[in-house]
mmCIF file of C-alpha atoms and ligand atoms in Angstrom:
data_model
loop_
_atom_site.group_PDB
_atom_site.id
_atom_site.type_symbol
_atom_site.label_atom_id
_atom_site.label_comp_id
_atom_site.label_asym_id
_atom_site.label_seq_id
_atom_site.Cartn_x
_atom_site.Cartn_y
_atom_site.Cartn_z
ATOM 1 C CA MET A 223 35.548 -8.108 -16.119
ATOM 2 C CA SER A 224 33.260 -7.185 -19.016
ATOM 3 C CA GLY A 225 36.316 -5.760 -20.767
ATOM 4 C CA GLN A 226 37.931 -9.198 -20.505
ATOM 5 C CA ALA A 227 35.001 -11.552 -21.164
ATOM 6 C CA ASN A 228 34.874 -12.588 -24.773
ATOM 7 C CA LEU A 229 31.308 -13.045 -25.980
ATOM 8 C CA GLU A 230 32.112 -12.997 -29.709
ATOM 9 C CA GLY A 231 29.695 -15.265 -31.547
ATOM 10 C CA GLN A 232 27.122 -15.276 -28.723
ATOM 11 C CA HIS A 233 23.497 -14.289 -29.296
ATOM 12 C CA VAL A 234 21.750 -13.047 -26.178
ATOM 13 C CA LEU A 235 18.220 -12.042 -25.151
ATOM 14 C CA VAL A 236 17.639 -9.880 -22.047
ATOM 15 C CA THR A 237 14.149 -9.395 -20.605
ATOM 16 C CA GLY A 238 13.524 -6.048 -18.943
ATOM 17 C CA GLY A 239 16.439 -4.928 -21.088
ATOM 18 C CA CYS A 240 15.386 -1.314 -21.650
ATOM 19 C CA SER A 241 16.234 -0.030 -18.172
ATOM 20 C CA GLY A 242 18.522 -0.416 -15.168
ATOM 21 C CA LEU A 243 20.336 -3.715 -14.784
ATOM 22 C CA GLY A 244 18.892 -5.248 -17.959
ATOM 23 C CA LEU A 245 20.160 -2.380 -20.102
ATOM 24 C CA ALA A 246 23.555 -2.389 -18.374
ATOM 25 C CA MET A 247 23.854 -6.125 -19.090
ATOM 26 C CA ALA A 248 22.727 -5.722 -22.722
ATOM 27 C CA LEU A 249 25.338 -3.000 -23.320
ATOM 28 C CA ALA A 250 28.088 -4.976 -21.577
ATOM 29 C CA PHE A 251 27.283 -8.069 -23.691
ATOM 30 C CA ARG A 252 27.530 -5.896 -26.799
ATOM 31 C CA ARG A 253 30.866 -4.440 -25.717
ATOM 32 C CA ALA A 254 32.117 -8.002 -25.205
ATOM 33 C CA GLY A 255 31.187 -8.866 -28.797
ATOM 34 C CA ALA A 256 27.734 -10.473 -28.498
ATOM 35 C CA ARG A 257 24.669 -9.726 -30.603
ATOM 36 C CA VAL A 258 21.863 -8.720 -28.262
ATOM 37 C CA ALA A 259 18.061 -8.468 -28.244
ATOM 38 C CA VAL A 260 16.107 -6.753 -25.470
ATOM 39 C CA PHE A 261 12.545 -7.730 -24.621
ATOM 40 C CA ASP A 262 10.586 -5.197 -22.562
ATOM 41 C CA ARG A 263 7.046 -4.140 -21.783
ATOM 42 C CA THR A 264 8.075 -0.493 -22.035
ATOM 43 C CA ILE A 265 10.362 0.715 -24.794
ATOM 44 C CA PRO A 266 11.145 4.329 -23.889
ATOM 45 C CA GLU A 267 10.903 7.041 -26.523
ATOM 46 C CA GLY A 268 14.210 7.525 -28.268
ATOM 47 C CA PHE A 269 15.526 4.132 -27.121
ATOM 48 C CA ALA A 270 15.841 2.724 -30.656
ATOM 49 C CA ALA A 271 17.777 5.761 -31.852
ATOM 50 C CA ALA A 272 20.050 5.687 -28.790
ATOM 51 C CA HIS A 273 20.738 1.953 -29.119
ATOM 52 C CA PRO A 274 20.669 1.094 -32.827
ATOM 53 C CA HIS A 275 22.821 -2.009 -32.230
ATOM 54 C CA LEU A 276 20.215 -3.659 -29.950
ATOM 55 C CA VAL A 277 17.294 -5.657 -31.401
ATOM 56 C CA LEU A 278 14.144 -4.295 -29.726
ATOM 57 C CA ILE A 279 11.216 -6.546 -28.925
ATOM 58 C CA ALA A 280 8.115 -5.231 -27.167
ATOM 59 C CA GLY A 281 6.386 -7.807 -24.991
ATOM 60 C CA ASP A 282 5.150 -8.824 -21.575
ATOM 61 C CA VAL A 283 6.863 -11.611 -19.627
ATOM 62 C CA THR A 284 3.601 -12.478 -17.853
ATOM 63 C CA ASP A 285 1.864 -13.386 -21.120
ATOM 64 C CA PRO A 286 2.814 -16.827 -22.529
ATOM 65 C CA ALA A 287 1.884 -15.883 -26.117
ATOM 66 C CA SER A 288 3.866 -12.650 -25.913
ATOM 67 C CA VAL A 289 6.956 -14.470 -24.565
ATOM 68 C CA HIS A 290 6.655 -17.153 -27.253
ATOM 69 C CA GLU A 291 6.360 -14.540 -29.989
ATOM 70 C CA GLY A 292 9.231 -12.506 -28.500
ATOM 71 C CA PHE A 293 11.562 -15.493 -28.564
ATOM 72 C CA ALA A 294 10.561 -16.273 -32.146
ATOM 73 C CA LYS A 295 11.380 -12.680 -33.126
ATOM 74 C CA ALA A 296 14.728 -12.795 -31.291
ATOM 75 C CA GLN A 297 15.607 -16.106 -32.927
ATOM 76 C CA ALA A 298 14.663 -14.738 -36.355
ATOM 77 C CA ALA A 299 16.659 -11.523 -35.850
ATOM 78 C CA LEU A 300 19.758 -13.112 -34.276
ATOM 79 C CA GLY A 301 19.710 -16.536 -35.944
ATOM 80 C CA ARG A 302 20.035 -18.422 -32.624
ATOM 81 C CA LEU A 303 20.045 -17.821 -28.882
ATOM 82 C CA ASP A 304 23.054 -18.869 -26.805
ATOM 83 C CA ALA A 305 22.161 -17.001 -23.623
ATOM 84 C CA VAL A 306 18.996 -15.629 -22.063
ATOM 85 C CA ILE A 307 18.721 -13.332 -19.050
ATOM 86 C CA ALA A 308 15.378 -13.582 -17.205
ATOM 87 C CA ASN A 309 15.703 -10.139 -15.650
ATOM 88 C CA ALA A 310 12.346 -8.304 -15.836
ATOM 89 C CA GLY A 311 11.073 -7.662 -12.339
ATOM 90 C CA VAL A 312 9.279 -5.238 -10.046
ATOM 91 C CA SER A 313 9.506 -4.299 -6.387
ATOM 92 C CA GLN A 314 6.882 -4.839 -3.711
ATOM 93 C CA ASN A 315 7.471 -2.713 -0.683
ATOM 94 C CA LYS A 316 4.816 -2.143 1.976
ATOM 95 C CA PRO A 317 3.767 -3.644 5.306
ATOM 96 C CA THR A 318 2.308 -7.081 4.702
ATOM 97 C CA LEU A 319 -0.832 -6.299 6.702
ATOM 98 C CA ASP A 320 -1.597 -3.610 4.076
ATOM 99 C CA LEU A 321 -0.741 -5.814 1.106
ATOM 100 C CA ASP A 322 -3.790 -6.916 -0.872
ATOM 101 C CA PHE A 323 -4.089 -10.028 -2.987
ATOM 102 C CA GLU A 324 -3.955 -8.096 -6.241
ATOM 103 C CA GLU A 325 -0.552 -6.601 -5.351
ATOM 104 C CA TRP A 326 0.706 -10.015 -4.213
ATOM 105 C CA ARG A 327 -0.425 -11.559 -7.512
ATOM 106 C CA ARG A 328 1.203 -8.750 -9.528
ATOM 107 C CA VAL A 329 4.676 -9.315 -8.088
ATOM 108 C CA MET A 330 4.320 -13.105 -8.355
ATOM 109 C CA SER A 331 3.122 -12.790 -11.918
ATOM 110 C CA ILE A 332 6.022 -10.612 -13.128
ATOM 111 C CA ASN A 333 8.876 -11.885 -10.947
ATOM 112 C CA LEU A 334 8.017 -15.578 -10.807
ATOM 113 C CA ASP A 335 5.605 -16.487 -13.646
ATOM 114 C CA GLY A 336 7.624 -14.206 -15.936
ATOM 115 C CA ALA A 337 10.864 -15.948 -14.967
ATOM 116 C CA PHE A 338 9.261 -19.345 -15.541
ATOM 117 C CA LEU A 339 7.869 -18.436 -18.968
ATOM 118 C CA THR A 340 11.214 -16.938 -20.019
ATOM 119 C CA CYS A 341 13.248 -19.948 -18.839
ATOM 120 C CA HIS A 342 10.753 -22.403 -20.332
ATOM 121 C CA GLU A 343 10.890 -20.783 -23.751
ATOM 122 C CA ALA A 344 14.698 -20.439 -23.520
ATOM 123 C CA GLY A 345 15.082 -24.085 -22.484
ATOM 124 C CA ARG A 346 13.035 -25.352 -25.420
ATOM 125 C CA LEU A 347 15.078 -23.387 -27.944
ATOM 126 C CA MET A 348 18.414 -24.237 -26.333
ATOM 127 C CA ALA A 349 17.571 -27.927 -26.027
ATOM 128 C CA ALA A 350 16.897 -27.990 -29.769
ATOM 129 C CA ASN A 351 20.131 -26.057 -30.456
ATOM 130 C CA GLY A 352 22.419 -28.238 -28.350
ATOM 131 C CA GLY A 353 22.716 -26.036 -25.255
ATOM 132 C CA GLY A 354 23.090 -22.552 -23.876
ATOM 133 C CA SER A 355 23.176 -20.505 -20.721
ATOM 134 C CA ILE A 356 20.442 -18.845 -18.665
ATOM 135 C CA ILE A 357 20.755 -16.290 -15.865
ATOM 136 C CA LEU A 358 17.881 -15.353 -13.582
ATOM 137 C CA THR A 359 18.128 -11.954 -11.926
ATOM 138 C CA ALA A 360 17.151 -12.834 -8.374
ATOM 139 C CA SER A 361 18.164 -10.510 -5.518
ATOM 140 C CA MET A 362 19.962 -10.688 -2.199
ATOM 141 C CA TYR A 363 16.371 -10.728 -0.886
ATOM 142 C CA GLY A 364 15.960 -14.122 -2.487
ATOM 143 C CA VAL A 365 18.632 -15.326 -0.073
ATOM 144 C CA VAL A 366 18.088 -13.255 3.096
ATOM 145 C CA ALA A 367 14.809 -11.755 4.291
ATOM 146 C CA ALA A 368 13.788 -8.130 4.717
ATOM 147 C CA PRO A 369 10.576 -6.841 6.324
ATOM 148 C CA GLU A 370 7.729 -5.257 4.347
ATOM 149 C CA ARG A 371 8.777 -6.954 1.112
ATOM 150 C CA LEU A 372 7.007 -10.287 1.410
ATOM 151 C CA GLY A 373 6.053 -10.718 -2.243
ATOM 152 C CA TYR A 374 9.476 -9.558 -3.378
ATOM 153 C CA CYS A 375 11.417 -11.877 -1.053
ATOM 154 C CA VAL A 376 9.202 -14.888 -1.800
ATOM 155 C CA SER A 377 9.260 -14.337 -5.566
ATOM 156 C CA LYS A 378 13.033 -13.856 -5.637
ATOM 157 C CA SER A 379 13.704 -16.915 -3.475
ATOM 158 C CA GLY A 380 11.564 -18.747 -6.046
ATOM 159 C CA THR A 381 13.882 -17.628 -8.832
ATOM 160 C CA VAL A 382 16.890 -18.845 -6.826
ATOM 161 C CA MET A 383 15.334 -22.308 -6.561
ATOM 162 C CA MET A 384 14.263 -22.140 -10.220
ATOM 163 C CA ALA A 385 17.919 -21.703 -11.195
ATOM 164 C CA LYS A 386 18.992 -24.689 -9.106
ATOM 165 C CA ALA A 387 16.140 -26.995 -10.154
ATOM 166 C CA LEU A 388 16.507 -26.173 -13.854
ATOM 167 C CA ALA A 389 20.290 -26.462 -13.676
ATOM 168 C CA ILE A 390 20.191 -30.035 -12.467
ATOM 169 C CA GLU A 391 17.405 -31.003 -14.878
ATOM 170 C CA TRP A 392 18.930 -29.394 -17.958
ATOM 171 C CA ALA A 393 22.650 -30.067 -17.390
ATOM 172 C CA LYS A 394 22.364 -33.128 -19.627
ATOM 173 C CA LEU A 395 21.012 -30.886 -22.393
ATOM 174 C CA GLY A 396 24.078 -28.653 -22.217
ATOM 175 C CA ILE A 397 22.100 -25.814 -20.640
ATOM 176 C CA ARG A 398 23.636 -23.981 -17.671
ATOM 177 C CA VAL A 399 21.321 -22.041 -15.349
ATOM 178 C CA ASN A 400 22.508 -19.635 -12.653
ATOM 179 C CA ALA A 401 21.052 -16.819 -10.585
ATOM 180 C CA ILE A 402 22.589 -13.473 -9.751
ATOM 181 C CA ALA A 403 21.648 -11.876 -6.444
ATOM 182 C CA PRO A 404 22.450 -8.156 -6.503
ATOM 183 C CA GLY A 405 22.344 -5.851 -3.517
ATOM 184 C CA TYR A 406 20.928 -2.350 -3.872
ATOM 185 C CA VAL A 407 21.692 -0.730 -7.219
ATOM 186 C CA ARG A 408 20.601 2.799 -8.056
ATOM 187 C CA THR A 409 18.260 2.093 -10.984
ATOM 188 C CA PRO A 410 14.771 3.537 -11.675
ATOM 189 C CA PHE A 411 13.465 0.629 -9.546
ATOM 190 C CA VAL A 412 15.339 1.974 -6.475
ATOM 191 C CA GLU A 413 14.881 5.677 -7.350
ATOM 192 C CA GLU A 414 11.109 5.181 -7.248
ATOM 193 C CA LEU A 415 11.307 3.716 -3.719
ATOM 194 C CA VAL A 416 13.574 6.584 -2.610
ATOM 195 C CA GLU A 417 11.048 9.091 -3.954
ATOM 196 C CA LEU A 418 8.245 7.320 -2.085
ATOM 197 C CA GLY A 419 10.307 7.612 1.112
ATOM 198 C CA ARG A 420 10.584 3.811 1.368
ATOM 199 C CA LEU A 421 14.404 3.701 1.122
ATOM 200 C CA ASP A 422 17.191 5.693 2.779
ATOM 201 C CA LEU A 423 20.281 5.331 0.608
ATOM 202 C CA GLU A 424 22.670 6.563 3.299
ATOM 203 C CA LYS A 425 21.475 3.872 5.710
ATOM 204 C CA LEU A 426 21.792 1.233 3.003
ATOM 205 C CA GLU A 427 25.358 2.295 2.259
ATOM 206 C CA LYS A 428 26.235 2.105 5.964
ATOM 207 C CA ARG A 429 24.680 -1.384 6.219
ATOM 208 C CA THR A 430 26.831 -2.618 3.331
ATOM 209 C CA PRO A 431 30.302 -3.839 4.409
ATOM 210 C CA MET A 432 31.826 -2.230 1.309
ATOM 211 C CA GLY A 433 30.183 1.039 2.387
ATOM 212 C CA ARG A 434 28.479 1.773 -0.910
ATOM 213 C CA LEU A 435 25.772 0.633 -3.296
ATOM 214 C CA ILE A 436 26.484 -1.661 -6.232
ATOM 215 C CA THR A 437 26.716 -0.217 -9.762
ATOM 216 C CA PRO A 438 24.777 -1.631 -12.756
ATOM 217 C CA GLU A 439 28.109 -2.250 -14.481
ATOM 218 C CA GLU A 440 29.282 -4.450 -11.599
ATOM 219 C CA VAL A 441 26.186 -6.610 -12.010
ATOM 220 C CA ALA A 442 26.748 -6.664 -15.768
ATOM 221 C CA ASP A 443 30.363 -7.782 -15.283
ATOM 222 C CA ALA A 444 29.219 -10.804 -13.283
ATOM 223 C CA ALA A 445 26.648 -11.634 -15.981
ATOM 224 C CA CYS A 446 29.314 -11.408 -18.718
ATOM 225 C CA PHE A 447 31.444 -13.873 -16.807
ATOM 226 C CA LEU A 448 28.528 -16.255 -16.190
ATOM 227 C CA ILE A 449 27.522 -16.533 -19.839
ATOM 228 C CA SER A 450 31.130 -16.722 -21.019
ATOM 229 C CA ASP A 451 33.121 -19.858 -21.665
ATOM 230 C CA ALA A 452 35.156 -19.095 -18.518
ATOM 231 C CA ALA A 453 32.093 -20.187 -16.499
ATOM 232 C CA ARG A 454 31.524 -23.402 -18.469
ATOM 233 C CA ALA A 455 31.527 -25.605 -15.320
ATOM 234 C CA ILE A 456 29.336 -23.253 -13.269
ATOM 235 C CA THR A 457 25.658 -24.157 -13.046
ATOM 236 C CA GLY A 458 22.974 -24.116 -10.359
ATOM 237 C CA GLN A 459 24.764 -21.330 -8.470
ATOM 238 C CA VAL A 460 23.580 -18.113 -6.900
ATOM 239 C CA ILE A 461 26.195 -15.392 -7.308
ATOM 240 C CA GLY A 462 25.840 -12.591 -4.780
ATOM 241 C CA ILE A 463 26.876 -9.139 -6.016
ATOM 242 C CA ASP A 464 26.071 -7.299 -2.816
ATOM 243 C CA GLY A 465 29.222 -5.696 -1.380
ATOM 244 C CA GLY A 466 29.156 -8.193 1.494
ATOM 245 C CA TRP A 467 25.540 -7.522 2.600
ATOM 246 C CA THR A 468 24.431 -11.153 2.930
ATOM 247 C CA ALA A 469 27.686 -12.234 4.591
ATOM 248 C CA TYR A 470 27.250 -9.662 7.350
ATOM 249 C CA GLY A 471 25.757 -10.938 10.576
ATOM 250 C CA TYR A 472 27.169 -8.723 13.315
ATOM 251 C CA LEU A 473 25.583 -5.708 15.106
HETATM 252 N N1 NAD B 570 17.914 -2.240 -8.520
HETATM 253 C C1 NAD B 570 18.175 -3.037 -7.499
HETATM 254 O O1 NAD B 570 18.605 -2.613 -6.422
HETATM 255 C C2 NAD B 570 17.973 -4.527 -7.652
HETATM 256 C C3 NAD B 570 18.564 -5.362 -6.698
HETATM 257 C C4 NAD B 570 18.406 -6.737 -6.810
HETATM 258 C C5 NAD B 570 17.660 -7.257 -7.847
HETATM 259 N N2 NAD B 570 17.087 -6.415 -8.752
HETATM 260 C C6 NAD B 570 16.318 -7.046 -9.834
HETATM 261 O O2 NAD B 570 16.883 -6.665 -11.058
HETATM 262 C C7 NAD B 570 15.889 -6.714 -12.083
HETATM 263 C C8 NAD B 570 15.927 -5.422 -12.858
HETATM 264 O O3 NAD B 570 15.641 -4.366 -11.956
HETATM 265 P P1 NAD B 570 16.105 -2.861 -12.223
HETATM 266 O O4 NAD B 570 16.598 -2.344 -10.938
HETATM 267 O O5 NAD B 570 16.937 -2.795 -13.438
HETATM 268 O O6 NAD B 570 14.663 -2.209 -12.477
HETATM 269 P P2 NAD B 570 14.102 -1.258 -13.641
HETATM 270 O O7 NAD B 570 12.746 -0.861 -13.170
HETATM 271 O O8 NAD B 570 15.095 -0.212 -13.967
HETATM 272 O O9 NAD B 570 13.989 -2.230 -14.895
HETATM 273 C C9 NAD B 570 13.057 -3.251 -14.961
HETATM 274 C C10 NAD B 570 12.629 -3.441 -16.410
HETATM 275 O O10 NAD B 570 11.712 -4.559 -16.454
HETATM 276 C C11 NAD B 570 10.666 -4.213 -17.340
HETATM 277 N N3 NAD B 570 9.463 -4.973 -17.029
HETATM 278 C C12 NAD B 570 8.706 -4.889 -15.893
HETATM 279 N N4 NAD B 570 7.646 -5.696 -16.003
HETATM 280 C C13 NAD B 570 7.730 -6.314 -17.207
HETATM 281 C C14 NAD B 570 6.924 -7.254 -17.888
HETATM 282 N N5 NAD B 570 5.791 -7.714 -17.364
HETATM 283 N N6 NAD B 570 7.325 -7.674 -19.110
HETATM 284 C C15 NAD B 570 8.470 -7.211 -19.674
HETATM 285 N N7 NAD B 570 9.258 -6.298 -19.077
HETATM 286 C C16 NAD B 570 8.889 -5.853 -17.854
HETATM 287 C C17 NAD B 570 10.465 -2.711 -17.127
HETATM 288 O O11 NAD B 570 9.757 -2.118 -18.208
HETATM 289 C C18 NAD B 570 11.902 -2.227 -16.986
HETATM 290 O O12 NAD B 570 12.456 -1.894 -18.236
HETATM 291 C C19 NAD B 570 14.563 -6.989 -11.367
HETATM 292 O O13 NAD B 570 14.264 -8.356 -11.480
HETATM 293 C C20 NAD B 570 14.874 -6.626 -9.933
HETATM 294 O O14 NAD B 570 14.068 -7.319 -9.019
HETATM 295 C C21 NAD B 570 17.227 -5.072 -8.686
#
């Protein structure tokens, strides 16, 4: 779909845009004709040289001043912001009885506070500019539960509700807000859990009705559609990109 979506004239900011899904979305937006800025806590060595067409902004989504400054830089570099992807996020994967408060706070801070600060800043700019579109990267675990991921599931279900609540509040401002809910995608986020022995990819593939994991490009395609004019009546929705995982309720 990214090949078909036309994002000419759009100016987009992606948080967590230097890796995994964020980078795949940033590159797909570019291919579709948008100008794109990525905001990330970690800008890998060589990233600027490898992606000269992306505006790079270093910052932390958990820090209100850093987010504010990052948006100002993106606005200055791109001229305006038509779409923002609140995508930065981390996993939390261990038995809840072993989870301490610090780890709980960390995942809430990045996945939920970070999403709030990003949407808040985006909303203010878009309200002043006459509208725009926001996507929150939630997860299928914001919609269905999994064990030993309490902070992750709770934070992602929060981003699902954030999309709905903001969508109905900001519709009159011309701002659309949606969430995407990917299934397992093989990014550094998932590779790390595989290395720690916390995920078995073969089992995950078998559990997925489509029999395979999702690719970053498939998530990016859905994002291209959602920020495009083709999705102009779509707001407050959660779009699952999970190969059928959340629909499955049999054995
Ligand atoms: N990979 C999956 O299977 C999967 C599935 C569903 C949802 N998601 C969600 O997709 C999003 C992206 O995940 P990914 O798989 O691409 O992971 P990733 O680890 O490859 O990328 C995450 C990016 O976010 C950045 N980041 C983390 N904390 C930050 C902070 N405080 N401020 C700014 N940037 C920060 C990281 O530096 C990194 O570049 C996350 O919200 C994740 O929960 C991932």
